[in-house]
Every structure is written in C-alpha cells, then in structure tokens.
C-alpha cells in the first residue's frame, strides 16, 4: 500500500464534539482522527484510486473505502510466491452492494452478473446479511463496476464502515402482508440512515464536486463528521421465523402480529453483536436485550434514538470496546431505556409475547397470499459459480433472471428465493433448475450450514472456512448417518476468525478458526437463535473435530427427548454449560461430558 499522506484538514473540536465528557480525557483512536479530517469520507481516495504505480491504496484510504462499501484485499494464496519474486501483493477489491432486505429485480441481477463475469472471476458471493459481494476486482475496474451498478439503481454506500450497514428483513416479504411491511421498513430504514455525504458520487461516479461540503458542519445530521464509533446493524424479524438472527443485531425489531393478521407493533431488541478476539475475555459476543415495544409509526423515531445514543455514548478510544453491546453493558439497560425515552420523546411500552421456532430457511416451493409462488434454492455457503461437479449455479441463475418477471431475494442464510412466480411459470423455472443441476439431496446438517469467505481473500482469516466446511460436513454426515441422524436439522456454522461474520456463536455447532487447520468448537446454542453457545473444545484439527463430535451425536441419538433440538440437548445432558449472555460467555467453558 501507499504510505499515508499528511492530513490536509483536521480539527480536534470536530472529533470530540460528540464524545461524552468522561471520555475526552482519553486519546481518541486513530480511526476517529481519520474520520474527523476526512472531509466526510473523501480523504485522499480520489488521488489514491487514480495512482497508476500500485494496485493498492494508502492505509488511510483503505479505511475510508469501507464507508463506500469496499475492502482492499489480496490473494493470500499468492503472497509467499509474490514476496519471493519481490512483487507487491495481488491486490483486489471486495465490493459489497447495499441491498436492504435482500431484494433484487431480474434486471439488477443481470447487471451484477455482468460485473461478475467481466471483473470478478465469474462468481457472485451471497452474504450472511442478504447482499452480494464481489472479490478480486482490480483497482482500475472499480469505478466502471460501480457505474454499471448505478445504471440499475444500486450502490455500495455504507455497506461497510462505521455506519448503519445493510438492513436485514425476514427473507420472503411476499409470503404475507406482514412480511411485506417488514421489507418496506427495512428499505425506509436504510434510506433514513444512509450517509448524506456526496463523496461516493464524486469519487466513483464522477459527479461534480459539491463546493465546500467538506468544511460544513451540517452534512450528516444523524452521524456528524465522525459517524458511528463502530459498525451498526439493524434487522426486522417476523415470528415464528428468526432467519435474520435478530438477537445478533445492534438494533432489532420483532413483529407483534395481532389476531387479525396485522402488525400491532414491534418489540425493540438492543445490544447484539458477534465479534470478539481470541485470548481477550473483555471482548465477547452478545445477544440483544428486548427493551420494550413500539407502535409501527414510531419505528424510525426509536431507531434514531438508539443510533444517536450509541453515536454519543459509544467508546471512541478503543475500537475493540466500541460496539453497542459494550455501551449497553457499561451503562445498564435501565439507563439506556431512559435515554431512549428522552431522545424519542416517549418511553418504550412493555414488551409483548412472541415465539420463534427456527433461524433457518424453508426449501422448495411455497405459495404466497397473493397466489404467487416462491422457490427457495440451497446455495452452499452463498457461493454462486459453475462448479466442476456439474452444478451450474452461476449460469442457471442468469438464465432464470432472463425469463423471470418477479423478484429474486437473498436469505440471511446465504440462499436464494425466486419470488413471485405465477403458477403457469413454475414449470419453466423448474426446467431451468434441472437443466443446470441446481439442486441435489442434502442432509439436515448441510441445509443448516453457513460459512464466511475467509481464505484466500479475507485479511483477518486465521483458518479456512468456505473452502473447508463442505468437506467437513461430508465427514460429519457419515457419522450422523451411522446414528440415524441424517435428516435431523442441526445448525452448523464456521468462521475463519473470531469476528463472527457467519454468526457461529448462535449455531448449535460453531467452529471458529484459531490457526491454519485448527478450530475452537462451540456447542449449546438454541435452534431458534435466542441463546449463544459455549466453548466446548479448543484448537481441534479435522480429525479432532470429528472425533469430538461423534460421541455427542451418539448420545443425542440415544438420549434425546421427543422434539428436543441438538443444542438444547447438549446443555440438558451436561456436555456444556449454558450461556446466559455476553458477560458469562467466557465463564465455565470446556467439556463437562465427553461421551
């Protein structure tokens, strides 16, 4: 990367203007200082993106890129070879689309497909937050790719960075009017919290520069010049499905549906978050607390209240302590609830009853209330490509988009829904699915699996994830079959590092990369995503994972109660202690029973 250039504009007052008094005595993190002097996310990005001598950008620009929906990465498979040849890293850009609720039109799909074919290696990646990622886009192709997106009304603004990232919503909005309302709220929320800076349009779409915008104080009425202390995530869930893992969100909303089928309001969930750091127990994942209930018309009012509390109270001195989950634990739920009432102008009402049954997807065809049909397709680990084994998912979805007149939806579990299909068109969709070998028989474990990208592109990965999990599931399926458990739905998730992008701590079997070929194993999470897991075994290799889980599978087959889920069983049967929430996540860890 290029060395950081000297800052051009910087005012200490702007960096501390939203920091609580008791925090200003501490030194702000370097990221806070960078945001403050960036002139609303411009920095030196335009100059760095045009620099012909390197495929990378400066460290400062790499940080600002995140606010525009991009990461600078490199192919880690090639690092050693290129270093030996004294070449710079094989840089490529990860580009993430802003797509509230995961809804896309066939026209937009075809535009993204064209970008992937031309600039991103003939593959699209579906994320665990209902959007698309491109990997390996060369620096000098980034603007062309973003302009192609813009032509179909898509962008990447705030898909990463210290802002409100992609807003999630229950994955099939057209299944009922309730789901449709959840999607519409996700869309409105995304627009409400979208950064107002024109930097993205100037730098990447060649829009005429806004004179003096970088020096004004009123550009970002919600965020201010330094945006959020860390990432901020919002999601809308509709029971009984918890497919968005609402308790993993910084701010979640749970629909409360009346007897007449209409939404009476939303329970408000605050303080979820999955990331942590190995060996640092002061960092931990956390499930959100249900703080109360609000009426449908008050959702954005309360959302802004929570967001601005975190903006003002969040820790800007230590990025490992900057998420809302730590703010809530530091101040307490009562103080937080009182501040919400102060900022919203009214208190939250008492939370209302709800019930989740799962956090997975339903595969195959389902009929909506409007008489249209929806086909959910399993996409292993969200990877759309044409595989050597004959599964032509990438080409198949292109062919479907060419004839489909409804929408396409990404689920929070990295799968796809071909939505709003007329009954007379089902046969044509089925024929394309069969022609491109897009479905196959899958076990209960595989259909509930998720993995992050990890190697070779993620700079944080300590171990493989997406490339390894399918092979591990093959081996685990053999063990499950021997115990008569092949059809049982068991949630398994893997990440290459402890940051938790695939939400492994909410999986009944969670595997978190510790080092090359080695993983920590977590057990005991709830099947509906309401309870986190507990560390069961550390530093396991492939054989160690299989050998550790096999006796647990055997016990589950023999000892489970009627209807008992695997995660609940491992707690009840004494294999692992129960996790109550984040503050006790690292307590009482380890195997309590091994067979």
Coordinates of C-alpha atoms in Angstrom, one line a residue:
X1 CA 0.0 0.0 0.0
X2 CA 1.0 3.6 -0.4
X3 CA 2.2 5.4 2.8
X4 CA -0.4 7.6 4.5
X5 CA -0.2 11.2 3.3
X6 CA -0.1 14.1 5.7
X7 CA -3.6 15.2 6.8
X8 CA -5.0 18.2 5.0
X9 CA -7.8 19.3 7.2
X10 CA -8.2 18.4 10.9
X11 CA -10.0 20.0 13.8
X12 CA -9.8 18.4 17.2
X13 CA -13.0 20.0 18.1
X14 CA -14.9 18.2 15.4
X15 CA -13.5 14.8 16.6
X16 CA -14.6 15.4 20.2
X17 CA -17.9 17.2 19.6
X18 CA -20.0 14.1 20.2
X19 CA -17.8 12.4 22.8
X20 CA -19.1 12.1 26.4
X21 CA -17.1 14.4 28.8
X22 CA -15.7 11.5 30.8
X23 CA -14.1 10.1 27.6
X24 CA -12.4 13.2 26.2
X25 CA -9.6 12.8 28.6
X26 CA -8.6 9.6 26.8
X27 CA -6.8 9.6 23.4
X28 CA -9.2 9.0 20.5
X29 CA -8.4 6.1 18.3
X30 CA -6.6 6.8 15.1
X31 CA -9.7 5.9 13.2
X32 CA -11.6 8.7 14.9
X33 CA -9.0 11.2 13.9
X34 CA -9.0 9.9 10.4
X35 CA -12.8 10.3 10.1
X36 CA -12.7 13.8 11.5
X37 CA -10.2 15.1 9.0
X38 CA -11.6 13.1 6.0
X39 CA -13.9 15.8 4.8
X40 CA -16.9 13.5 5.0
X41 CA -15.2 10.4 3.8
X42 CA -13.2 11.9 0.9
X43 CA -9.6 11.9 2.3
X44 CA -7.2 11.2 -0.5
X45 CA -9.3 8.5 -2.1
X46 CA -9.7 10.1 -5.5
X47 CA -5.9 10.5 -5.7
X48 CA -5.1 7.0 -4.5
X49 CA -7.7 5.4 -6.8
X50 CA -6.0 7.1 -9.8
X51 CA -2.4 6.3 -8.7
X52 CA -1.0 4.0 -11.5
X53 CA 2.0 2.7 -9.7
X54 CA 0.2 0.3 -7.4
X55 CA -2.9 -1.9 -7.3
X56 CA -3.5 -0.8 -3.7
X57 CA -4.2 2.4 -1.8
X58 CA -2.8 4.1 1.3
X59 CA -3.8 2.8 4.7
X60 CA -6.0 5.9 5.3
X61 CA -7.8 5.3 2.0
X62 CA -8.2 1.6 2.8
X63 CA -10.1 2.6 6.0
X64 CA -12.3 5.2 4.2
X65 CA -13.1 2.7 1.4
X66 CA -15.1 0.7 3.9
X67 CA -17.6 3.6 4.2
X68 CA -18.1 3.3 0.5
X69 CA -18.8 -0.5 0.7
X70 CA -15.3 -1.8 -0.2
X71 CA -12.3 -3.5 1.3
X72 CA -8.8 -3.7 -0.2
X73 CA -7.7 -7.3 0.0
X74 CA -5.1 -9.5 -1.6
X75 CA -4.9 -13.2 -2.7
X76 CA -3.2 -14.8 0.3
X77 CA -2.6 -18.0 -1.7
X78 CA -0.2 -16.0 -3.8
X79 CA 1.5 -13.9 -1.0
X80 CA 4.6 -16.1 -0.5
X81 CA 5.2 -16.5 -4.2
X82 CA 4.9 -12.8 -4.9
X83 CA 7.0 -11.9 -1.9
X84 CA 9.7 -14.3 -3.2
X85 CA 9.6 -12.5 -6.5
X86 CA 9.7 -9.1 -4.8
X87 CA 6.3 -8.2 -6.2
X88 CA 3.6 -6.3 -4.4
X89 CA 0.6 -8.2 -3.1
X90 CA -2.0 -9.4 -5.6
X91 CA -4.4 -6.7 -4.5
X92 CA -8.1 -6.9 -5.3
X93 CA -11.2 -5.0 -4.1
X94 CA -14.1 -6.7 -2.2
X95 CA -17.2 -4.7 -3.3
X96 CA -20.4 -5.2 -1.2
X97 CA -23.8 -4.0 -2.5
X98 CA -26.2 -2.0 -0.3
X99 CA -29.4 -4.1 -0.6
X100 CA -31.9 -3.6 2.2
X101 CA -33.9 -6.8 2.8
X102 CA -32.0 -8.7 0.1
X103 CA -34.5 -7.8 -2.7
X104 CA -33.3 -7.5 -6.3
X105 CA -35.0 -7.4 -9.7
X106 CA -34.1 -9.6 -12.6
X107 CA -32.7 -6.6 -14.4
X108 CA -30.4 -5.8 -11.4
X109 CA -29.4 -9.4 -11.2
X110 CA -28.3 -9.5 -14.8
X111 CA -26.3 -6.3 -14.3
X112 CA -24.4 -7.8 -11.3
X113 CA -23.9 -11.0 -13.2
X114 CA -22.3 -9.0 -16.0
X115 CA -20.0 -7.3 -13.5
X116 CA -19.0 -10.6 -12.0
X117 CA -18.3 -12.1 -15.5
X118 CA -16.1 -9.1 -16.5
X119 CA -14.3 -8.1 -13.4
X120 CA -14.8 -10.7 -10.6
X121 CA -13.9 -14.1 -11.8
X122 CA -17.3 -15.4 -12.9
X123 CA -18.6 -15.7 -9.4
X124 CA -21.0 -14.0 -7.0
X125 CA -21.0 -14.4 -3.2
X126 CA -24.2 -14.1 -1.2
X127 CA -23.5 -12.8 2.3
X128 CA -25.0 -13.6 5.7
X129 CA -26.6 -10.1 5.6
X130 CA -28.6 -10.6 2.5
X131 CA -26.5 -8.9 -0.1
X132 CA -23.8 -9.6 -2.8
X133 CA -20.0 -9.4 -2.6
X134 CA -17.6 -9.3 -5.5
X135 CA -14.0 -10.3 -4.8
X136 CA -10.8 -9.7 -6.7
X137 CA -11.9 -6.6 -8.6
X138 CA -8.8 -4.7 -9.8
X139 CA -8.5 -1.1 -8.7
X140 CA -8.7 0.3 -12.2
X141 CA -12.0 -1.5 -12.8
X142 CA -13.8 -0.4 -9.6
X143 CA -15.3 2.8 -11.0
X144 CA -16.6 1.0 -14.1
X145 CA -18.2 -1.7 -11.9
X146 CA -19.8 0.9 -9.7
X147 CA -21.1 2.9 -12.6
X148 CA -22.7 -0.3 -14.0
X149 CA -24.4 -0.8 -10.7
X150 CA -25.6 2.8 -10.6
X151 CA -27.4 2.3 -14.0
X152 CA -29.7 -0.2 -12.3
X153 CA -30.2 1.9 -9.2
X154 CA -27.8 0.0 -7.0
X155 CA -24.8 1.3 -4.9
X156 CA -22.4 0.2 -2.2
X157 CA -22.8 3.2 0.2
X158 CA -22.4 2.3 3.8
X159 CA -22.3 -1.5 3.1
X160 CA -19.2 -1.5 5.4
X161 CA -17.7 1.0 7.8
X162 CA -18.7 2.8 11.0
X163 CA -22.3 3.5 9.9
X164 CA -25.6 1.7 9.7
X165 CA -24.7 -1.2 7.4
X166 CA -27.1 -3.3 5.3
X167 CA -30.6 -3.5 6.9
X168 CA -31.9 -7.0 7.1
X169 CA -35.5 -8.2 6.9
X170 CA -37.3 -11.6 7.0
X171 CA -36.4 -13.2 3.7
X172 CA -39.6 -13.6 1.9
X173 CA -41.6 -10.3 2.1
X174 CA -44.3 -11.5 -0.3
X175 CA -45.3 -14.5 1.8
X176 CA -47.7 -12.3 3.6
X177 CA -48.6 -8.7 4.1
X178 CA -46.7 -8.8 7.4
X179 CA -43.5 -9.8 5.6
X180 CA -44.1 -7.1 3.0
X181 CA -44.4 -4.5 5.8
X182 CA -41.1 -5.7 7.3
X183 CA -39.3 -5.3 3.9
X184 CA -40.7 -1.8 3.5
X185 CA -39.5 -0.8 6.9
X186 CA -36.1 -2.2 6.1
X187 CA -36.0 -0.1 2.9
X188 CA -37.1 3.1 4.7
X189 CA -34.6 2.5 7.5
X190 CA -31.8 2.0 5.1
X191 CA -32.6 5.3 3.4
X192 CA -33.1 7.1 6.7
X193 CA -29.6 6.2 7.9
X194 CA -27.8 6.4 4.5
X195 CA -24.9 8.8 4.8
X196 CA -25.6 12.2 3.2
X197 CA -22.1 12.9 2.0
X198 CA -21.7 13.1 -1.8
X199 CA -18.2 11.7 -1.6
X200 CA -19.1 8.4 -3.1
X201 CA -20.8 10.1 -6.1
X202 CA -17.8 12.4 -6.6
X203 CA -15.1 9.8 -6.3
X204 CA -16.6 6.8 -8.0
X205 CA -19.3 8.1 -10.3
X206 CA -17.6 11.3 -11.5
X207 CA -20.3 13.6 -10.1
X208 CA -19.4 17.2 -10.0
X209 CA -17.9 18.1 -6.6
X210 CA -20.0 19.9 -4.1
X211 CA -18.1 23.1 -3.3
X212 CA -17.3 23.4 0.4
X213 CA -19.2 20.4 1.6
X214 CA -16.1 19.0 3.3
X215 CA -15.9 22.1 5.6
X216 CA -19.6 22.3 6.5
X217 CA -21.0 21.1 9.8
X218 CA -24.5 20.1 8.7
X219 CA -23.8 17.5 6.0
X220 CA -24.6 14.5 8.3
X221 CA -27.5 15.4 10.5
X222 CA -27.5 11.9 12.2
X223 CA -23.9 10.9 12.1
X224 CA -21.9 14.1 12.3
X225 CA -18.3 14.3 10.9
X226 CA -17.1 11.2 12.8
X227 CA -20.0 8.9 12.0
X228 CA -20.5 5.9 14.4
X229 CA -17.9 4.6 16.8
X230 CA -18.1 1.2 15.1
X231 CA -20.4 -0.7 12.7
X232 CA -24.1 -0.6 13.5
X233 CA -26.5 -3.3 12.3
X234 CA -30.3 -3.3 12.1
X235 CA -32.8 -6.1 11.3
X236 CA -36.5 -6.8 11.2
X237 CA -37.8 -10.3 12.1
X238 CA -41.3 -11.8 11.8
X239 CA -42.0 -14.7 14.1
X240 CA -42.0 -17.6 14.0
X241 CA -39.0 -17.3 11.7
X242 CA -35.8 -15.8 13.2
X243 CA -33.9 -16.1 9.9
X244 CA -32.2 -12.7 10.4
X245 CA -30.9 -13.8 13.9
X246 CA -32.5 -10.7 15.4
X247 CA -30.6 -11.1 18.7
X248 CA -27.3 -10.7 16.8
X249 CA -28.2 -7.2 15.7
X250 CA -27.2 -3.9 17.3
X251 CA -30.8 -3.0 16.9
X252 CA -33.5 -5.5 16.1
X253 CA -37.3 -5.3 15.7
X254 CA -39.6 -8.3 16.3
X255 CA -43.0 -8.0 14.7
X256 CA -46.0 -8.5 17.0
X257 CA -48.9 -9.7 14.9
X258 CA -52.5 -9.4 16.1
X259 CA -55.3 -11.9 15.7
X260 CA -56.4 -10.1 12.5
X261 CA -53.0 -10.7 10.9
X262 CA -51.9 -7.1 11.1
X263 CA -48.8 -5.8 12.8
X264 CA -49.7 -4.2 16.1
X265 CA -46.1 -3.0 16.6
X266 CA -42.6 -4.1 17.2
X267 CA -40.6 -5.4 20.2
X268 CA -37.3 -3.5 20.3
X269 CA -34.0 -5.5 20.7
X270 CA -30.8 -3.7 21.6
X271 CA -27.2 -4.8 22.1
X272 CA -26.5 -7.8 19.9
X273 CA -23.1 -8.4 18.2
X274 CA -21.0 -11.4 17.4
X275 CA -17.4 -10.2 17.2
X276 CA -14.6 -11.0 19.8
X277 CA -10.9 -11.5 19.9
X278 CA -9.2 -14.8 20.9
X279 CA -7.4 -14.5 24.2
X280 CA -9.1 -11.3 25.2
X281 CA -12.0 -12.1 27.5
X282 CA -13.0 -8.5 27.8
X283 CA -14.3 -8.9 24.2
X284 CA -17.3 -11.2 23.8
X285 CA -20.3 -11.9 21.5
X286 CA -23.7 -10.9 22.9
X287 CA -27.4 -11.4 22.2
X288 CA -29.5 -8.3 22.3
X289 CA -31.9 -7.5 25.1
X290 CA -35.6 -6.9 24.5
X291 CA -36.1 -3.4 26.0
X292 CA -39.7 -2.8 25.1
X293 CA -42.3 -2.3 22.4
X294 CA -43.2 0.5 20.0
X295 CA -46.0 1.2 17.6
X296 CA -45.4 0.8 13.8
X297 CA -45.4 4.6 13.3
X298 CA -42.6 5.0 15.8
X299 CA -40.1 2.6 14.5
X300 CA -37.8 5.2 12.9
X301 CA -38.1 7.5 15.9
X302 CA -36.9 4.9 18.2
X303 CA -34.3 3.6 15.7
X304 CA -32.8 7.1 15.5
X305 CA -32.8 7.4 19.3
X306 CA -30.9 4.2 19.8
X307 CA -28.5 5.1 17.0
X308 CA -27.7 8.5 18.3
X309 CA -27.2 7.2 21.9
X310 CA -24.6 4.8 20.5
X311 CA -23.1 7.7 18.5
X312 CA -22.7 9.8 21.6
X313 CA -22.1 7.1 24.3
X314 CA -20.0 4.6 22.3
X315 CA -16.3 4.2 23.1
X316 CA -14.3 6.1 20.5
X317 CA -11.0 5.4 22.3
X318 CA -10.9 1.6 22.0
X319 CA -12.3 0.0 18.8
X320 CA -12.5 -3.4 20.5
X321 CA -14.9 -1.9 23.0
X322 CA -16.8 0.4 20.6
X323 CA -19.8 -1.7 19.7
X324 CA -23.3 -1.0 21.1
X325 CA -23.2 -4.3 23.1
X326 CA -20.4 -2.9 25.3
X327 CA -22.2 0.5 25.6
X328 CA -25.3 -1.3 26.9
X329 CA -23.4 -3.4 29.4
X330 CA -21.3 -0.3 30.6
X331 CA -24.4 1.9 31.2
X332 CA -27.0 -0.8 32.0
X333 CA -30.4 -1.4 30.4
X334 CA -32.3 0.9 32.7
X335 CA -30.2 3.9 31.9
X336 CA -30.2 3.1 28.2
X337 CA -34.0 2.7 28.2
X338 CA -34.4 6.1 30.0
X339 CA -32.2 7.8 27.4
X340 CA -34.2 6.2 24.6
X341 CA -37.4 7.8 26.1
X342 CA -35.6 11.2 26.4
X343 CA -34.5 11.2 22.8
X344 CA -37.6 9.7 21.3
X345 CA -39.9 11.9 23.3
X346 CA -41.8 8.9 24.7
X347 CA -41.0 5.7 26.5
X348 CA -41.0 2.3 25.1
X349 CA -44.0 0.2 26.1
X350 CA -43.7 -3.1 27.9
X351 CA -42.5 -5.8 25.5
X352 CA -45.2 -8.2 24.2
X353 CA -45.0 -12.0 23.9
X354 CA -43.6 -13.7 20.7
X355 CA -42.3 -17.1 19.8
X356 CA -39.5 -18.1 17.4
X357 CA -39.2 -21.7 16.1
X358 CA -36.1 -21.6 14.0
X359 CA -33.5 -19.4 12.3
X360 CA -33.2 -21.4 9.0
X361 CA -34.8 -21.4 5.6
X362 CA -37.7 -23.5 4.1
X363 CA -36.6 -25.0 0.8
X364 CA -38.7 -25.7 -2.3
X365 CA -41.9 -24.1 -3.4
X366 CA -44.3 -22.1 -1.2
X367 CA -47.4 -20.3 -2.1
X368 CA -48.0 -16.7 -1.0
X369 CA -51.2 -15.0 0.0
X370 CA -51.4 -13.3 -3.4
X371 CA -51.4 -16.7 -5.2
X372 CA -47.8 -16.3 -6.5
X373 CA -45.2 -18.9 -5.8
X374 CA -41.7 -18.7 -4.3
X375 CA -38.8 -21.2 -4.8
X376 CA -36.1 -21.3 -2.2
X377 CA -32.8 -22.7 -3.5
X378 CA -30.0 -24.0 -1.4
X379 CA -26.7 -22.2 -2.3
X380 CA -23.9 -23.8 -0.3
X381 CA -22.1 -21.1 1.7
X382 CA -23.6 -18.5 -0.6
X383 CA -21.2 -19.2 -3.5
X384 CA -22.7 -18.8 -7.0
X385 CA -20.4 -20.2 -9.6
X386 CA -20.3 -23.1 -12.1
X387 CA -18.7 -26.0 -10.2
X388 CA -16.6 -28.8 -11.7
X389 CA -19.1 -31.3 -10.4
X390 CA -21.8 -30.1 -12.8
X391 CA -23.7 -27.7 -10.6
X392 CA -24.0 -24.6 -12.8
X393 CA -25.5 -22.2 -10.3
X394 CA -24.0 -19.0 -11.8
X395 CA -25.2 -19.7 -15.3
X396 CA -28.5 -21.2 -14.1
X397 CA -29.4 -18.0 -12.1
X398 CA -28.6 -15.9 -15.2
X399 CA -31.0 -18.0 -17.3
X400 CA -33.7 -17.7 -14.6
X401 CA -33.2 -13.9 -14.4
X402 CA -33.6 -13.7 -18.2
X403 CA -37.1 -15.1 -18.1
X404 CA -38.4 -14.3 -14.5
X405 CA -40.8 -11.4 -14.1
X406 CA -40.9 -11.3 -10.3
X407 CA -38.1 -10.6 -7.9
X408 CA -35.1 -12.5 -6.5
X409 CA -34.3 -12.5 -2.8
X410 CA -31.2 -13.3 -0.8
X411 CA -31.9 -15.0 2.6
X412 CA -29.9 -14.4 5.7
X413 CA -28.7 -18.0 5.4
X414 CA -26.9 -17.3 2.1
X415 CA -29.7 -18.9 0.0
X416 CA -31.9 -17.6 -2.8
X417 CA -35.6 -17.2 -3.3
X418 CA -37.0 -16.9 -6.8
X419 CA -40.1 -14.9 -5.7
X420 CA -43.5 -14.0 -7.1
X421 CA -43.7 -16.7 -9.8
X422 CA -47.1 -17.1 -11.5
X423 CA -48.4 -20.7 -11.2
X424 CA -48.2 -21.1 -15.0
X425 CA -44.5 -20.2 -15.0
X426 CA -43.4 -22.7 -12.3
X427 CA -42.6 -25.4 -14.9
X428 CA -40.3 -23.2 -16.8
X429 CA -38.3 -22.3 -13.6
X430 CA -38.2 -25.9 -12.6
X431 CA -36.9 -26.9 -16.1
X432 CA -34.0 -24.3 -15.8
X433 CA -33.2 -25.5 -12.3
X434 CA -33.0 -29.1 -13.5
X435 CA -31.1 -28.2 -16.7
X436 CA -28.3 -26.5 -14.7
X437 CA -28.2 -29.2 -11.9
X438 CA -29.0 -26.5 -9.3
X439 CA -30.5 -28.8 -6.6
X440 CA -29.3 -32.0 -5.0
X441 CA -30.2 -34.1 -2.0
X442 CA -28.7 -32.6 1.2
X443 CA -28.6 -33.6 4.8
X444 CA -30.2 -31.8 7.7
X445 CA -26.7 -30.6 8.7
X446 CA -25.8 -29.2 5.3
X447 CA -29.0 -27.4 4.7
X448 CA -28.4 -25.5 8.0
X449 CA -24.8 -24.6 7.4
X450 CA -23.1 -21.3 6.9
X451 CA -19.5 -20.2 6.4
X452 CA -17.7 -16.9 5.9
X453 CA -15.4 -16.4 2.9
X454 CA -12.2 -16.5 5.0
X455 CA -9.1 -17.6 2.9
X456 CA -7.8 -16.6 0.4
X457 CA -9.2 -13.1 0.3
X458 CA -10.1 -12.1 3.9
X459 CA -7.2 -10.4 5.6
X460 CA -8.5 -11.3 9.1
X461 CA -8.8 -15.1 8.4
X462 CA -6.8 -17.4 10.6
X463 CA -8.1 -20.6 9.0
X464 CA -10.2 -21.8 6.1
X465 CA -14.0 -21.6 6.2
X466 CA -16.0 -21.6 2.9
X467 CA -13.5 -23.8 1.2
X468 CA -13.3 -26.3 4.0
X469 CA -16.8 -26.6 5.5
X470 CA -18.3 -28.7 2.7
X471 CA -15.6 -31.4 3.1
X472 CA -16.0 -31.4 6.9
X473 CA -19.8 -31.8 6.5
X474 CA -19.2 -34.8 4.3
X475 CA -17.3 -36.4 7.1
X476 CA -19.7 -35.4 9.8
X477 CA -22.6 -36.6 7.7
X478 CA -21.1 -40.1 7.7
X479 CA -21.1 -40.1 11.5
X480 CA -24.7 -38.7 11.6
X481 CA -25.9 -41.4 9.2
X482 CA -24.4 -44.1 11.4
X483 CA -26.5 -42.8 14.3
X484 CA -29.7 -42.3 12.2
X485 CA -29.5 -38.6 12.3
X486 CA -29.0 -37.7 8.6
X487 CA -32.4 -36.0 8.3
X488 CA -32.2 -34.0 11.6
X489 CA -31.9 -30.3 11.3
X490 CA -28.8 -29.2 13.2
X491 CA -27.3 -25.7 12.7
X492 CA -23.6 -25.7 12.0
X493 CA -21.6 -22.5 11.2
X494 CA -17.9 -21.8 10.6
X495 CA -15.8 -18.7 10.5
X496 CA -12.1 -18.3 9.8
X497 CA -11.6 -15.9 12.7
X498 CA -13.5 -14.9 15.9
X499 CA -15.2 -11.8 14.4
X500 CA -18.3 -13.9 13.7
X501 CA -19.5 -12.9 10.3
X502 CA -21.4 -16.2 9.9
X503 CA -22.8 -15.8 13.4
X504 CA -21.1 -19.1 14.7
X505 CA -21.9 -18.4 18.4
X506 CA -25.6 -18.7 17.5
X507 CA -25.1 -22.1 15.9
X508 CA -25.7 -25.4 17.6
X509 CA -22.3 -26.4 16.3
X510 CA -20.0 -23.4 16.0
X511 CA -16.4 -23.7 14.6
X512 CA -14.2 -20.7 14.8
X513 CA -10.7 -20.5 13.2
X514 CA -7.8 -20.5 15.7
X515 CA -4.9 -21.0 13.2
X516 CA -4.2 -22.9 10.0
X517 CA -6.3 -26.1 10.0
X518 CA -7.4 -25.6 13.7
X519 CA -10.7 -24.5 15.2
X520 CA -12.4 -23.9 18.5
X521 CA -15.6 -25.9 18.9
X522 CA -18.7 -24.3 20.5
X523 CA -21.9 -26.2 21.5
X524 CA -25.2 -25.4 23.2
X525 CA -26.8 -22.6 21.2
X526 CA -30.6 -22.6 20.7
X527 CA -32.1 -23.8 17.4
X528 CA -34.1 -20.6 17.2
X529 CA -31.1 -18.3 17.6
X530 CA -32.1 -17.0 21.0
X531 CA -29.2 -18.4 23.0
X532 CA -25.5 -18.4 22.4
X533 CA -23.2 -21.4 22.6
X534 CA -20.3 -22.1 25.0
X535 CA -16.7 -23.1 24.2
X536 CA -16.5 -26.9 24.3
X537 CA -13.1 -27.8 22.9
X538 CA -10.1 -25.8 21.7
X539 CA -7.6 -26.0 18.9
X540 CA -9.0 -29.0 17.1
X541 CA -7.9 -30.3 13.7
X542 CA -10.1 -32.1 11.2
X543 CA -9.8 -35.5 12.9
X544 CA -10.2 -33.8 16.3
X545 CA -13.5 -32.2 15.3
X546 CA -14.9 -35.4 14.0
X547 CA -13.7 -37.4 17.0
X548 CA -15.0 -34.9 19.5
X549 CA -18.5 -34.6 17.9
X550 CA -19.1 -38.3 17.2
X551 CA -19.8 -39.3 20.8
X552 CA -22.0 -36.3 21.2
X553 CA -24.0 -37.4 18.2
X554 CA -24.3 -40.9 19.6
X555 CA -25.6 -39.6 22.9
X556 CA -28.1 -37.4 21.1
X557 CA -29.5 -40.3 19.1
X558 CA -29.9 -42.4 22.2
X559 CA -30.9 -39.9 25.0
X560 CA -32.8 -37.0 23.4
X561 CA -36.3 -36.3 24.4
X562 CA -39.2 -36.0 22.0
X563 CA -38.7 -32.9 19.8
X564 CA -35.5 -31.9 21.6
X565 CA -33.1 -29.9 19.5
X566 CA -29.3 -30.7 19.4
X567 CA -28.2 -27.5 21.1
X568 CA -30.7 -27.8 23.9
X569 CA -29.7 -31.5 24.4
X570 CA -26.0 -30.7 24.8
X571 CA -26.9 -28.3 27.7
X572 CA -29.5 -30.6 29.3
X573 CA -27.4 -33.7 29.0
X574 CA -24.4 -31.9 30.6
X575 CA -22.0 -31.7 27.7
X576 CA -21.6 -28.0 28.1
X577 CA -22.7 -25.2 30.4
X578 CA -25.5 -22.9 29.4
X579 CA -24.6 -19.4 28.2
X580 CA -26.9 -16.7 29.6
X581 CA -25.4 -13.7 27.7
X582 CA -22.2 -12.0 26.7
X583 CA -20.8 -11.3 30.2
X584 CA -20.8 -15.0 31.0
X585 CA -19.8 -16.3 27.5
X586 CA -16.2 -17.0 28.6
X587 CA -17.2 -18.4 32.0
X588 CA -17.5 -22.1 32.9
X589 CA -16.1 -23.2 29.5
X590 CA -14.9 -26.6 28.4
X591 CA -16.4 -30.1 28.1
X592 CA -18.4 -31.2 31.1
X593 CA -19.1 -34.5 29.5
X594 CA -17.4 -36.2 26.5
X595 CA -19.5 -39.3 25.7

